[in-house]
Coordinates of C-alpha atoms in Angstrom, one line a residue:
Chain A
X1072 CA 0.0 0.0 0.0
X1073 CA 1.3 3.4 -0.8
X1074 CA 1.2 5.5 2.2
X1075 CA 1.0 9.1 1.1
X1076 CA 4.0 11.7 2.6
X1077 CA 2.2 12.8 6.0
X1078 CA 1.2 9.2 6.6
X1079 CA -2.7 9.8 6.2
X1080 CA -4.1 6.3 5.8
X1081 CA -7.6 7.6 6.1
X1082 CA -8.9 11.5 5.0
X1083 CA -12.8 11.8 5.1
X1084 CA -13.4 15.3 3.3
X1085 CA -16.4 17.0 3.4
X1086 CA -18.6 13.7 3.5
X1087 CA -22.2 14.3 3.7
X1088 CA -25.1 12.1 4.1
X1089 CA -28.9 11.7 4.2
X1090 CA -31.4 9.5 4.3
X1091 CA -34.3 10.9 3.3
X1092 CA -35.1 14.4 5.0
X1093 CA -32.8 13.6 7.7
X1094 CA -29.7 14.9 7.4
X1095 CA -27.2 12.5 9.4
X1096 CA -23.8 13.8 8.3
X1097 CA -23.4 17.6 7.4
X1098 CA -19.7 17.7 6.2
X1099 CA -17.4 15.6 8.0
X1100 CA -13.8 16.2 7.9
X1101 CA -11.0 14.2 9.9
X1102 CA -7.6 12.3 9.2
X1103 CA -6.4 9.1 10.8
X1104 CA -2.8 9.0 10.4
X1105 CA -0.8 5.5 10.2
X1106 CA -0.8 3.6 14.0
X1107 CA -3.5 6.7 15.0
X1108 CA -5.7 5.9 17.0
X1109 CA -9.0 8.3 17.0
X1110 CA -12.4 8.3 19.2
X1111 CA -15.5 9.2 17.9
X1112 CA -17.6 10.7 20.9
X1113 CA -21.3 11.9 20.6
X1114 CA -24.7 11.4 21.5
X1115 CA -26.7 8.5 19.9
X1116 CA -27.9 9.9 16.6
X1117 CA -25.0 12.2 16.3
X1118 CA -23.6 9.8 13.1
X1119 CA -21.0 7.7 14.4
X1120 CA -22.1 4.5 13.4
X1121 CA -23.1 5.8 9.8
X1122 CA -19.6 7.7 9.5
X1123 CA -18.2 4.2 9.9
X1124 CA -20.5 3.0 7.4
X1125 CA -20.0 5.3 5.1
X1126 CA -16.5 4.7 5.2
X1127 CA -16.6 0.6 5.1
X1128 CA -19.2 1.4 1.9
X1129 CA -22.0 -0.3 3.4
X1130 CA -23.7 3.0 2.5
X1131 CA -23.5 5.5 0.2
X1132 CA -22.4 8.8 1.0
X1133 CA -23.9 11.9 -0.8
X1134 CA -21.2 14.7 -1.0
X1135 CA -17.3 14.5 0.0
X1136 CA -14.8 11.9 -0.4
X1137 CA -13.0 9.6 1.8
X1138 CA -9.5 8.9 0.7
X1139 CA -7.5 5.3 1.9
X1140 CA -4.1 5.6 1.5
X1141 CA -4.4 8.2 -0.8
X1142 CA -6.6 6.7 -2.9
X1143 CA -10.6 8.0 -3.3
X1144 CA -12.4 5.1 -2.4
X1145 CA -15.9 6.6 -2.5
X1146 CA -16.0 7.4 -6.7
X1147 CA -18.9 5.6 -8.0
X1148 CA -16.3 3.5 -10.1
X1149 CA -13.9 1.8 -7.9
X1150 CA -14.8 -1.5 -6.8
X1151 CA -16.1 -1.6 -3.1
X1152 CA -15.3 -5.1 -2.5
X1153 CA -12.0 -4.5 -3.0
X1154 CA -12.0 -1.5 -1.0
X1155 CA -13.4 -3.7 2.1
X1156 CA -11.0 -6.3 1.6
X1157 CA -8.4 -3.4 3.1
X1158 CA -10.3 -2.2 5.7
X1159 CA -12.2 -4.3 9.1
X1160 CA -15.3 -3.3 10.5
X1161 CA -16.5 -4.5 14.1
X1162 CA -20.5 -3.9 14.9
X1163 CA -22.1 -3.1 17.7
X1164 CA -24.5 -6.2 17.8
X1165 CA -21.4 -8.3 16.9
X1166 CA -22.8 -9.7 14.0
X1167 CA -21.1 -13.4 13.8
X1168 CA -22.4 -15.9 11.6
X1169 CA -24.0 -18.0 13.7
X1170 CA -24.1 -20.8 11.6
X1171 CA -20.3 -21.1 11.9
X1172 CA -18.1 -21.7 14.5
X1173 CA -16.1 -19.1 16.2
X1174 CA -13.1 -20.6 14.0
X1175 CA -15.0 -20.3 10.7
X1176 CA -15.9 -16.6 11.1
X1177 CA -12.9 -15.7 11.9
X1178 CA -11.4 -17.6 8.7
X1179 CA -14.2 -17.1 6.0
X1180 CA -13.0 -13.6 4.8
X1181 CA -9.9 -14.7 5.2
X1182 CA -10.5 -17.7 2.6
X1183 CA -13.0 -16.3 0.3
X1184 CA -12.2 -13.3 0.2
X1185 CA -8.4 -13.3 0.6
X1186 CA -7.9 -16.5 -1.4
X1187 CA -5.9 -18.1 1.9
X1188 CA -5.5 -21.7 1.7
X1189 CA -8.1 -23.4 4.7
X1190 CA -4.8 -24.6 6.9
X1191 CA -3.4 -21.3 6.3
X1192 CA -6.4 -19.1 7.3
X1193 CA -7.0 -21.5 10.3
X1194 CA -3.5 -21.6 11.7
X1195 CA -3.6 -17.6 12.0
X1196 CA -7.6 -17.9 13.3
X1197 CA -6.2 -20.3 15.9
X1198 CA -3.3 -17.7 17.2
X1199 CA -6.0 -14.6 16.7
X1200 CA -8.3 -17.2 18.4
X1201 CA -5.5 -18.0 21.4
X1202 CA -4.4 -13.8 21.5
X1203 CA -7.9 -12.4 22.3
X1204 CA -8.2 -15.4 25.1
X1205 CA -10.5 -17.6 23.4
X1206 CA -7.9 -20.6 23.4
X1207 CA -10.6 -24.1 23.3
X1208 CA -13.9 -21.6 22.0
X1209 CA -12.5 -22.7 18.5
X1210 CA -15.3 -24.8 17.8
X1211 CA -18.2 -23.0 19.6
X1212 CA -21.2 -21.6 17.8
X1213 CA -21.8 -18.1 18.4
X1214 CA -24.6 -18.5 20.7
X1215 CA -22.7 -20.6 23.3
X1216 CA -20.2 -17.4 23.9
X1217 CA -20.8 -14.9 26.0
X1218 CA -21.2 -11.0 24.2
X1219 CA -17.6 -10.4 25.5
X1220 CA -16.6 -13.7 23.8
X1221 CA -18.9 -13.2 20.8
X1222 CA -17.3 -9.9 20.6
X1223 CA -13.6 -10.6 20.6
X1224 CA -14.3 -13.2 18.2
X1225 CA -15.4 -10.3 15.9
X1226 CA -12.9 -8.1 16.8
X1227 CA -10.2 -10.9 15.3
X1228 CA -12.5 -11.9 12.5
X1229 CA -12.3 -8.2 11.5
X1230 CA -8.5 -8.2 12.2
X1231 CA -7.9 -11.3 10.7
X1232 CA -7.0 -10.1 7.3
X1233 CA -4.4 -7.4 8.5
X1234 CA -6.5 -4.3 7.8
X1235 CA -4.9 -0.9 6.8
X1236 CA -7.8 0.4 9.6
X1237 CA -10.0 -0.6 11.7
X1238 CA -13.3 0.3 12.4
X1239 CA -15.0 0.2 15.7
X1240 CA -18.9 0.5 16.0
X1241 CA -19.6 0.9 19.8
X1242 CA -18.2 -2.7 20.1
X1243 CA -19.0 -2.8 24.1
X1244 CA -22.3 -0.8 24.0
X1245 CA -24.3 -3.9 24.2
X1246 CA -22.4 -5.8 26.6
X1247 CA -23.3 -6.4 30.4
X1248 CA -20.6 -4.1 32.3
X1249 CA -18.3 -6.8 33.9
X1250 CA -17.9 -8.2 30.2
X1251 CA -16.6 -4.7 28.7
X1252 CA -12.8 -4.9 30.2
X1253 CA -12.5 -7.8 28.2
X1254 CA -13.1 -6.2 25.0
X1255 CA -11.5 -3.0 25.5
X1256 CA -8.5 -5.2 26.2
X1257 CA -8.8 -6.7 23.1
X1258 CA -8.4 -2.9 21.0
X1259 CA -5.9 -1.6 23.6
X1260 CA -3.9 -4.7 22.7
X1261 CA -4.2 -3.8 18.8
X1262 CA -3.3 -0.7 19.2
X1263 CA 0.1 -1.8 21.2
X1264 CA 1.2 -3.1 18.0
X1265 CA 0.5 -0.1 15.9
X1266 CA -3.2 -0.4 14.0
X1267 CA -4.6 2.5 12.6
X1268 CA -8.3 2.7 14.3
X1269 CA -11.4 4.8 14.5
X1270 CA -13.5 4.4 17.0
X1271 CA -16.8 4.9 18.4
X1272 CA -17.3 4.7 21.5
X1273 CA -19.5 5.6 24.7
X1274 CA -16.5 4.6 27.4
X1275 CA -15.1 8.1 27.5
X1276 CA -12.5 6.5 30.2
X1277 CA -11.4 4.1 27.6
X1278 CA -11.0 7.2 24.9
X1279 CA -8.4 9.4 26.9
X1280 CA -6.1 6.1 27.4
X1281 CA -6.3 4.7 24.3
X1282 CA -7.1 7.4 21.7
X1283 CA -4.7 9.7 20.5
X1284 CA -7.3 12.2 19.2
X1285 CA -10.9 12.6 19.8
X1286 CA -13.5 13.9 17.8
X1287 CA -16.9 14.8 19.0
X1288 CA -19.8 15.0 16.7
X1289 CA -22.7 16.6 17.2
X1290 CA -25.5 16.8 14.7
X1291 CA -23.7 15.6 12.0
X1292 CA -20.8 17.9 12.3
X1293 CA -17.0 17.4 14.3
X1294 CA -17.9 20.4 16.5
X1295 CA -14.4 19.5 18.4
X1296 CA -11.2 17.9 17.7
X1297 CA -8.0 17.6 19.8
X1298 CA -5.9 15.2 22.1
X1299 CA -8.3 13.7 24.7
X1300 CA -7.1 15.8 27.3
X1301 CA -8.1 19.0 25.1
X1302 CA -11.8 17.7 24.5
X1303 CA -12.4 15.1 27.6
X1304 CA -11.2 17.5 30.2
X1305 CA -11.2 21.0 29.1
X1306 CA -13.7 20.9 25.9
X1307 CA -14.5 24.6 24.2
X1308 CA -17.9 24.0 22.8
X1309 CA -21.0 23.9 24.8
X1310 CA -22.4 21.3 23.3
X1311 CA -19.6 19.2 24.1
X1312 CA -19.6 20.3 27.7
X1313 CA -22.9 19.4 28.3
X1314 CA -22.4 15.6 26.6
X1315 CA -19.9 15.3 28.8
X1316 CA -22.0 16.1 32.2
X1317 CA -24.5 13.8 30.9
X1318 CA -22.4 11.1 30.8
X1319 CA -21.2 11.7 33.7
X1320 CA -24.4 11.7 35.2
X1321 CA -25.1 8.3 34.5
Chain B
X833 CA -31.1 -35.2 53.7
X834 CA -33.9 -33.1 51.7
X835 CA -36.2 -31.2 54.3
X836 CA -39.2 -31.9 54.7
X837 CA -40.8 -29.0 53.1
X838 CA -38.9 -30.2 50.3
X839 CA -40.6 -33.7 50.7
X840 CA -44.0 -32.4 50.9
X841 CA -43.8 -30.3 47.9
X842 CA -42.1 -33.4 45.4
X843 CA -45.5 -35.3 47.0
X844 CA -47.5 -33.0 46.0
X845 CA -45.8 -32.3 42.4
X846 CA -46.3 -36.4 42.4
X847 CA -49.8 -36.0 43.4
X848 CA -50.9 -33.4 40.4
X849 CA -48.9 -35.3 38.0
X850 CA -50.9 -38.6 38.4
X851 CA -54.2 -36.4 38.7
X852 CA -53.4 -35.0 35.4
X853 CA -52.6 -38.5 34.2
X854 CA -56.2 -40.3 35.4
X855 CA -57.9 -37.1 33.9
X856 CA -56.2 -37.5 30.5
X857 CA -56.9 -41.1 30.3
X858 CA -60.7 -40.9 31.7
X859 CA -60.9 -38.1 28.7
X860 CA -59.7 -40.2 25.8
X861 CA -61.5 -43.2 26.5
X862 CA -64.7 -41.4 26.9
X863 CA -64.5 -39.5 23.8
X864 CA -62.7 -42.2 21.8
X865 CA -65.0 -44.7 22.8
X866 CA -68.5 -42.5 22.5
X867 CA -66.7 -41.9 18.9
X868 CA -66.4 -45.5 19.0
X869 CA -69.8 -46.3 19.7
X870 CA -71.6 -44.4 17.9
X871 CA -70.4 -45.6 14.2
X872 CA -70.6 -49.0 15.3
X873 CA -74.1 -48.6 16.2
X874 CA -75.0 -46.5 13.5
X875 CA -77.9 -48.2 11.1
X876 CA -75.4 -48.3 8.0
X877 CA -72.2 -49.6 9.8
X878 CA -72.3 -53.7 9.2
X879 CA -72.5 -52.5 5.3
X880 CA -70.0 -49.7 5.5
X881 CA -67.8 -52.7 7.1
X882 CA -68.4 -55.2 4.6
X883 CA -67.3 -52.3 1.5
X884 CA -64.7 -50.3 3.7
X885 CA -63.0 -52.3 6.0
X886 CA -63.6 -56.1 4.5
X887 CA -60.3 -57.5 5.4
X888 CA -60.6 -60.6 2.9
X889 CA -60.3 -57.8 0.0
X890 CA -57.7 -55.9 1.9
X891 CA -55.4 -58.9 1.6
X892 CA -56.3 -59.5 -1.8
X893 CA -55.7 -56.2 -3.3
X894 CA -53.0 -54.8 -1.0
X895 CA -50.1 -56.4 -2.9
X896 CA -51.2 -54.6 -6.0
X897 CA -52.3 -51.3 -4.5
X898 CA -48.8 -51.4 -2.9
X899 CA -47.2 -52.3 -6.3
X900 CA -48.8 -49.5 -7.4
X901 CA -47.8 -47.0 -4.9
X902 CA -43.9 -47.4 -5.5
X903 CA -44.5 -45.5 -8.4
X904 CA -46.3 -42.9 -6.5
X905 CA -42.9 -42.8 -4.4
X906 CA -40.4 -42.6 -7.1
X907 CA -42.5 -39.9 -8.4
X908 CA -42.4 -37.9 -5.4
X909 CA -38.7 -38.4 -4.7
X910 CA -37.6 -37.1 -8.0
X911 CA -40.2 -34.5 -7.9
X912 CA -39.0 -33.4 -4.5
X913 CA -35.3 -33.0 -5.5
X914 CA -36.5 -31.0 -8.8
X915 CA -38.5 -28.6 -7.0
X916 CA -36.0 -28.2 -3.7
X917 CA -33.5 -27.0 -6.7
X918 CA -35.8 -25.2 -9.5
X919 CA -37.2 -23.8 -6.2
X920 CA -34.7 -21.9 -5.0
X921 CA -33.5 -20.7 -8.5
X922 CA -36.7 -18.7 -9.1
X923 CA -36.0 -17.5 -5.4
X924 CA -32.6 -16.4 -6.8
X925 CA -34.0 -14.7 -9.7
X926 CA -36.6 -12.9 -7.7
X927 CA -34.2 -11.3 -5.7
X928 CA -31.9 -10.5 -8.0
X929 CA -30.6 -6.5 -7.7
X930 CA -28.8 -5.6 -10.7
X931 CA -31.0 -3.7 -13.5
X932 CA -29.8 -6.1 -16.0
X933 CA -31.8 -8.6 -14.1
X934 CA -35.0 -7.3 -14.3
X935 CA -36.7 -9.0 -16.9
X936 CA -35.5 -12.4 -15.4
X937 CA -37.0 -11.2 -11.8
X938 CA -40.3 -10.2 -13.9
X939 CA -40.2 -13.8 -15.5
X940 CA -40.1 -15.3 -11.7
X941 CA -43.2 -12.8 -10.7
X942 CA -44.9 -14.4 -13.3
X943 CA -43.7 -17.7 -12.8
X944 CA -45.0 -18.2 -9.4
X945 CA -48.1 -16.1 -10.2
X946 CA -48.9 -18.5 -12.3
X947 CA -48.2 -21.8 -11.5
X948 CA -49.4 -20.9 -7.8
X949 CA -52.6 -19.7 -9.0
X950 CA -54.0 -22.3 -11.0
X951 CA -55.3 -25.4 -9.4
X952 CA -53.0 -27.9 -9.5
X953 CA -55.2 -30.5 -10.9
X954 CA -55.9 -28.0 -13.6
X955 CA -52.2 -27.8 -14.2
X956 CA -51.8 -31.3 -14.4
X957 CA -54.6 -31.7 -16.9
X958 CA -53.4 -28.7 -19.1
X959 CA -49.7 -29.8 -19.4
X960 CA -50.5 -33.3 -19.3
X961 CA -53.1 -33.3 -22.4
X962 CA -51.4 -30.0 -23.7
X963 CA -47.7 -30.7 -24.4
X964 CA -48.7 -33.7 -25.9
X965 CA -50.7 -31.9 -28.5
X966 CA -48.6 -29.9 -29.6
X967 CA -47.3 -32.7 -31.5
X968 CA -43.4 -30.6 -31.0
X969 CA -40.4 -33.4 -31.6
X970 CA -38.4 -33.8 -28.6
X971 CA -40.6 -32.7 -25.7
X972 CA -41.6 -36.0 -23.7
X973 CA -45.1 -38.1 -24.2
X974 CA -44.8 -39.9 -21.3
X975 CA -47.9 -39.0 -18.7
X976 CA -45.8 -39.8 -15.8
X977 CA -43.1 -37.7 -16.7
X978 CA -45.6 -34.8 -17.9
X979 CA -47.3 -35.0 -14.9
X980 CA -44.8 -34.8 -12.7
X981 CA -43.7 -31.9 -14.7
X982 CA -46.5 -30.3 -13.6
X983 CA -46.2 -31.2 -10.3
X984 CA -42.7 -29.7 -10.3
X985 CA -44.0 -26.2 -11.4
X986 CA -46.7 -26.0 -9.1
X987 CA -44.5 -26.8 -5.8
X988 CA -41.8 -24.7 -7.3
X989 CA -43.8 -21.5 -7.2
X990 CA -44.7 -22.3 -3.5
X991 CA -41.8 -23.2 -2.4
X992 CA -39.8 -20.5 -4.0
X993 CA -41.6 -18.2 -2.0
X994 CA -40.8 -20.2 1.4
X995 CA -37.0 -19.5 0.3
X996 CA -37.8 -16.1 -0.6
X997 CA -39.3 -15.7 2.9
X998 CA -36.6 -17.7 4.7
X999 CA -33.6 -15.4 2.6
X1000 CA -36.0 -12.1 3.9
X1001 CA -35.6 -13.1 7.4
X1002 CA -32.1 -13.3 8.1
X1003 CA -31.3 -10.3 9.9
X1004 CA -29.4 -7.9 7.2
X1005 CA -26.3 -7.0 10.1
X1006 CA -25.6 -11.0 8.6
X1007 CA -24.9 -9.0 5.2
X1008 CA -23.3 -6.0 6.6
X1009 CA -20.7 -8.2 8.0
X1010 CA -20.5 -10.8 5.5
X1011 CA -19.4 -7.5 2.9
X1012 CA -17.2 -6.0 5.8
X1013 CA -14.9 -9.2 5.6
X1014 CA -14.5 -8.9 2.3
X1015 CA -17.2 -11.2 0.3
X1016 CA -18.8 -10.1 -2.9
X1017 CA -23.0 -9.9 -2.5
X1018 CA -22.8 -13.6 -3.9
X1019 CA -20.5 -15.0 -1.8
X1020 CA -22.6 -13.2 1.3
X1021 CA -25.4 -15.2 -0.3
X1022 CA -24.1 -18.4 -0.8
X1023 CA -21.9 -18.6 2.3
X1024 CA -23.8 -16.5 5.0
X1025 CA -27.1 -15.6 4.2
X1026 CA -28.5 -18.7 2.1
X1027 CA -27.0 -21.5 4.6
X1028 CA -29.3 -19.6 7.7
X1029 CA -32.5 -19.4 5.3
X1030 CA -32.7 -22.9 4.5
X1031 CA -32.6 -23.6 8.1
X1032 CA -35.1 -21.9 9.2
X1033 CA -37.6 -23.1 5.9
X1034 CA -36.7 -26.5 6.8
X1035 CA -40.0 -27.2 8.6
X1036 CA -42.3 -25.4 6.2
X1037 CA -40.5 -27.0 3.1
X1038 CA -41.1 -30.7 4.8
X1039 CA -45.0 -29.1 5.0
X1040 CA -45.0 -28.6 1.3
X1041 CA -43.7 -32.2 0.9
X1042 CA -46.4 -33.4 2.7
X1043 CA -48.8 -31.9 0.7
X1044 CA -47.1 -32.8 -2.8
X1045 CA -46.9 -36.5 -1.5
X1046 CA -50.2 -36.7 -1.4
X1047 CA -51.1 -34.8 -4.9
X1048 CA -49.1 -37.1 -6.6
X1049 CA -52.3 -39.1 -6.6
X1050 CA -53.5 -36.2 -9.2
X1051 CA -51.3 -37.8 -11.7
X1052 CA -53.9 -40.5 -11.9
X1053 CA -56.3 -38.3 -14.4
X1054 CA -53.9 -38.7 -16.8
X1055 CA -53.7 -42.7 -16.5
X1056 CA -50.6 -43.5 -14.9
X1057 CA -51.2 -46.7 -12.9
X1058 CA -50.6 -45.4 -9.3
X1059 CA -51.8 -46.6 -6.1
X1060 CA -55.1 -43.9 -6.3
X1061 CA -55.9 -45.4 -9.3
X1062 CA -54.7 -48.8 -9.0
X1063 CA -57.3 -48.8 -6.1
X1064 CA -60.4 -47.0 -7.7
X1065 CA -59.8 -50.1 -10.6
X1066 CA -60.1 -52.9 -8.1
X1067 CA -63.2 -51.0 -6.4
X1068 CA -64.6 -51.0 -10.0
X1069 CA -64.4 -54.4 -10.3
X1070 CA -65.2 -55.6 -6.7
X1071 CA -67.8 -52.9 -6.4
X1072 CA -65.7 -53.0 -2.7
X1073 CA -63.9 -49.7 -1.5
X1074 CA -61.4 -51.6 1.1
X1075 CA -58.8 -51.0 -1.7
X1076 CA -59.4 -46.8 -1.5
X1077 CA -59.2 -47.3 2.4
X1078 CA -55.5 -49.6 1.6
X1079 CA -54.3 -46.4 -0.5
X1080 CA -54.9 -44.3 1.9
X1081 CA -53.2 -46.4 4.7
X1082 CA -50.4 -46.2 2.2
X1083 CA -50.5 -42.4 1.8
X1084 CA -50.2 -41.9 5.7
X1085 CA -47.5 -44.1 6.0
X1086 CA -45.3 -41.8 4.2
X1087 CA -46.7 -38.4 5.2
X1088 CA -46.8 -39.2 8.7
X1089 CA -43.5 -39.7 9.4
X1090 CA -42.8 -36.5 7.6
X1091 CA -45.0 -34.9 9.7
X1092 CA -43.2 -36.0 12.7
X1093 CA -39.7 -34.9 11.2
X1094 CA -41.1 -31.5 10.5
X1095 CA -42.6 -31.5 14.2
X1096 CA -38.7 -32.3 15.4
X1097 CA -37.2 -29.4 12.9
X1098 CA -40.1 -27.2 14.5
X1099 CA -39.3 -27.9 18.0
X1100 CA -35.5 -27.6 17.9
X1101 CA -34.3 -25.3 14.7
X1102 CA -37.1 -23.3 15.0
X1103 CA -36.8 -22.3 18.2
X1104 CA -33.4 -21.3 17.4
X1105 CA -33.3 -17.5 16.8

């Protein structure tokens, strides 16, 4: 992959999108630099998960561009399977076949998609597998893990392939508390070696130690941007002021 | 050692369960046997028993009803695989996205619209009497095969729609991540998507064979010597119906174990969400 000069593996300009009347992103702009790290922080209908989305091409956006590596990936001409083959996206619901075992998510992609050879695929699903602590859940079906399993099992499907990003949809928003550690452990160890991530999340604890920027949209727009101390602990908009106290609150 | 609170309620659990028991078998044997009772005593029963149930022409024309009905079975065996396949390619055309497609997903409207809407002893009547007429070289004269043709487009259109229905219901986050990791939107289909709709339309599939097994019998109007007709021959001859009634005996023994597998797929994989 050709990394461009200032090391921008992803540049979202200007993105825009709406479905219908409602407006859910109202020009987006933000850079994720190579090993970066950024949070997405905002209310719930602020456009995180559909930023994400947008970016993955599971939807398509209206206005702007989104740039991987240099490259425009959102042209109506370039191919978006091959665009997702580069990047990993991890859902907030999880999302794992459950028709499969835990071993067979993680290597479908991998095998379809990535042409591996089945021992190949399943030798690196095993050590993904073994990494994320789910050493012996190999064989399991989906719905005998628990959401922290189920989760980290997505987590190294969506690694698997060796992404140039990541992309993290509130991947511990529908977990039971004492099962969110796990899974934050799981991205704070990916970052340790370097990925390149954007993430949404609601754990704004989680964001100052792992993020290297935060973003906080509101309404569709990045109304602040900055290291987490800047926005977590001394924001300068209002609005992001009073999402903080909310949280806080609760 | 259990308390004996704990001993007083198992007692009692014991008690209830053996009331439930008496009551269930008090229940059957009065409504069973008033059922009973009141056919045998009915003015019209020792003749009904001499042309329904006479056992001396049961054994005689069993063998050949039976005979009979092995043609009924290969029929729906082959018909079943055709339909399970042709079936879920209409499905696939239905749902096809791409613009290009759009006169082939018209064609499977139509398809189902049609063969779903007309009687299926109409259907096997046209086709069966109606290919042959046409007097083309090449297409097949054979009533059994014809017919079963027309079996095969009549299930097709039904259960094309239970696939459609099954493909509908898996959740569409299934899709989302099956493009995420990388799969084209037919490798999300074949690997993700279809493998968790034909598990779920397993039981109402089995319920469509059910049905087809016995309209196989409707293959009779065109001659074919199945067990139906096989029987209503003998009857004709013996002015006896026991044969009908040895058909029919025939016909459960195949749909009722069906019934029960569909039962088992219902209480297991469809309680699966």
């Amino acid at each position: 992959m050709n990394a461009i000069p200032d090391g921008t593996v992803l540049d979202i300009r200007n993105v825009t999108k709406a479905f219908g009347e409602r407006e859910v992103l109202r020009g987006i702009d933000l850079g994720v630099r190579e090993h970066e790290a950024v949070a997405l922080i905002g209310a719930s209908g602020s456009g995180k998960s559909t930023l994400l989305r947008c970016i993955d091409l599971l939807e398509e956006i209206d206005d702007g561009d989104v740039f991987l590596d240099g490259e425009v990936i959102t042209d109506p001409g370039v191919d978006p399977v091959a665009v997702r083959r580069r990047l990993g996206l991890v859902f907030q619901a999880y999302n794992l076949f459950p028709h499969l075992s835990a071993l067979e998510n993680v290597v479908l992609g991998e095998m379809r998609a990535h042409g591996k050879a089945r021992a190949e695929a399943e030798e690196r699903g095993r050590a993904l597998l073994a990494r994320f602590g789910l050493a012996g859940r190999e064989d399991d079906r989906p719905d005998n893990l628990s959401g922290g399993q189920q989760q980290r099992v997505a987590i190294a499907r969506a690694f698997a392939a060796r992404p140039r990003a990541l992309l993290l949809d509130e991947v511990t928003s529908a977990l039971d508390p004492e099962l969110v550690g796990e899974v934050l452990e799981a991205v704070r160890d990916l970052k340790g070696e370097g990925m390149t991530m954007l993430i949404a999340t609601h754990e704004m604890s989680f964001a100052r130690e792992v993020a290297d920027r935060v973003a906080f949209l509101h309404a569709g727009r990045i109304l602040e941007l900055g290291s987490p101390e800047q926005v977590l602990s001394s924001p300068e908009a209002e609005e992001t002021r009073r999402f903080l106290r909310r949280i806080q609150a609760n | 050692m259990p308390s004996d609170r704990r001993l007083e309620r198992e007692a009692a659990k014991r008690r209830r369960h053996r009331r439930g028991q008496a009551i269930a078998a008090v229940s059957s044997v009065v409504v069973l046997g008033g059922l009973a009772a009141l056919i045998l005593t009915s003015p019209g029963w020792p003749e009904v028993r001499e042309t329904f149930f006479n056992w001396e022409v049961f054994k005689e024309s069993f063998p050949d009803v039976a005979k009979a009905f092995w043609l009924d079975v290969k029929i729906f065996l082959v018909a079943e695989l055709a339909i399970l396949v042709v079936g879920l390619f209409v499905a696939m055309l239905r749902i096809a996205r791409s613009p290009a497609m759009f006169p082939v997903r018209l064609l499977s409207v139509v398809f189902v619209d049609l063969f779903r809407g007309i009687p299926t002893i109409l259907l096997v009547f046209l086709i069966g009497f109606g290919v042959p007429a046409l007097q083309l070289s090449g297409t097949p004269n054979d009533p059994i095969v014809l017919g079963a043709f027309a079996l095969v487009l009549s299930y097709s259109a039904y259960v094309a729609e239970v696939y459609r229905a099954g493909i509908a219901s898996v959740h569409r986050g299934q899709r989302d991540a099956a493009l995420a990791v990388g799969l084209t939107e037919n490798q999300a289909m074949r690997h993700v998507i279809l493998p968790q709709a034909v598990r779920r339309v397993a039981p109402p599939l089995l319920n469509d064979f059910v049905a087809l097994q016995k309209d196989v019998a409707l293959i009779s109007i065109l001659g074919p010597l199945e067990a139906f007709r096989e029987a209503q021959i003998i009857e004709s001859l013996t002015f006896n119906f026991t044969p009908l009634v040895a058909a029919a005996l025939l016909y459960l023994a195949v749909t009722v174990p069906t019934a029960r597998i569909v039962d088992r797929l219902g209480g297991t994989e469809g309680a699966v969400r």
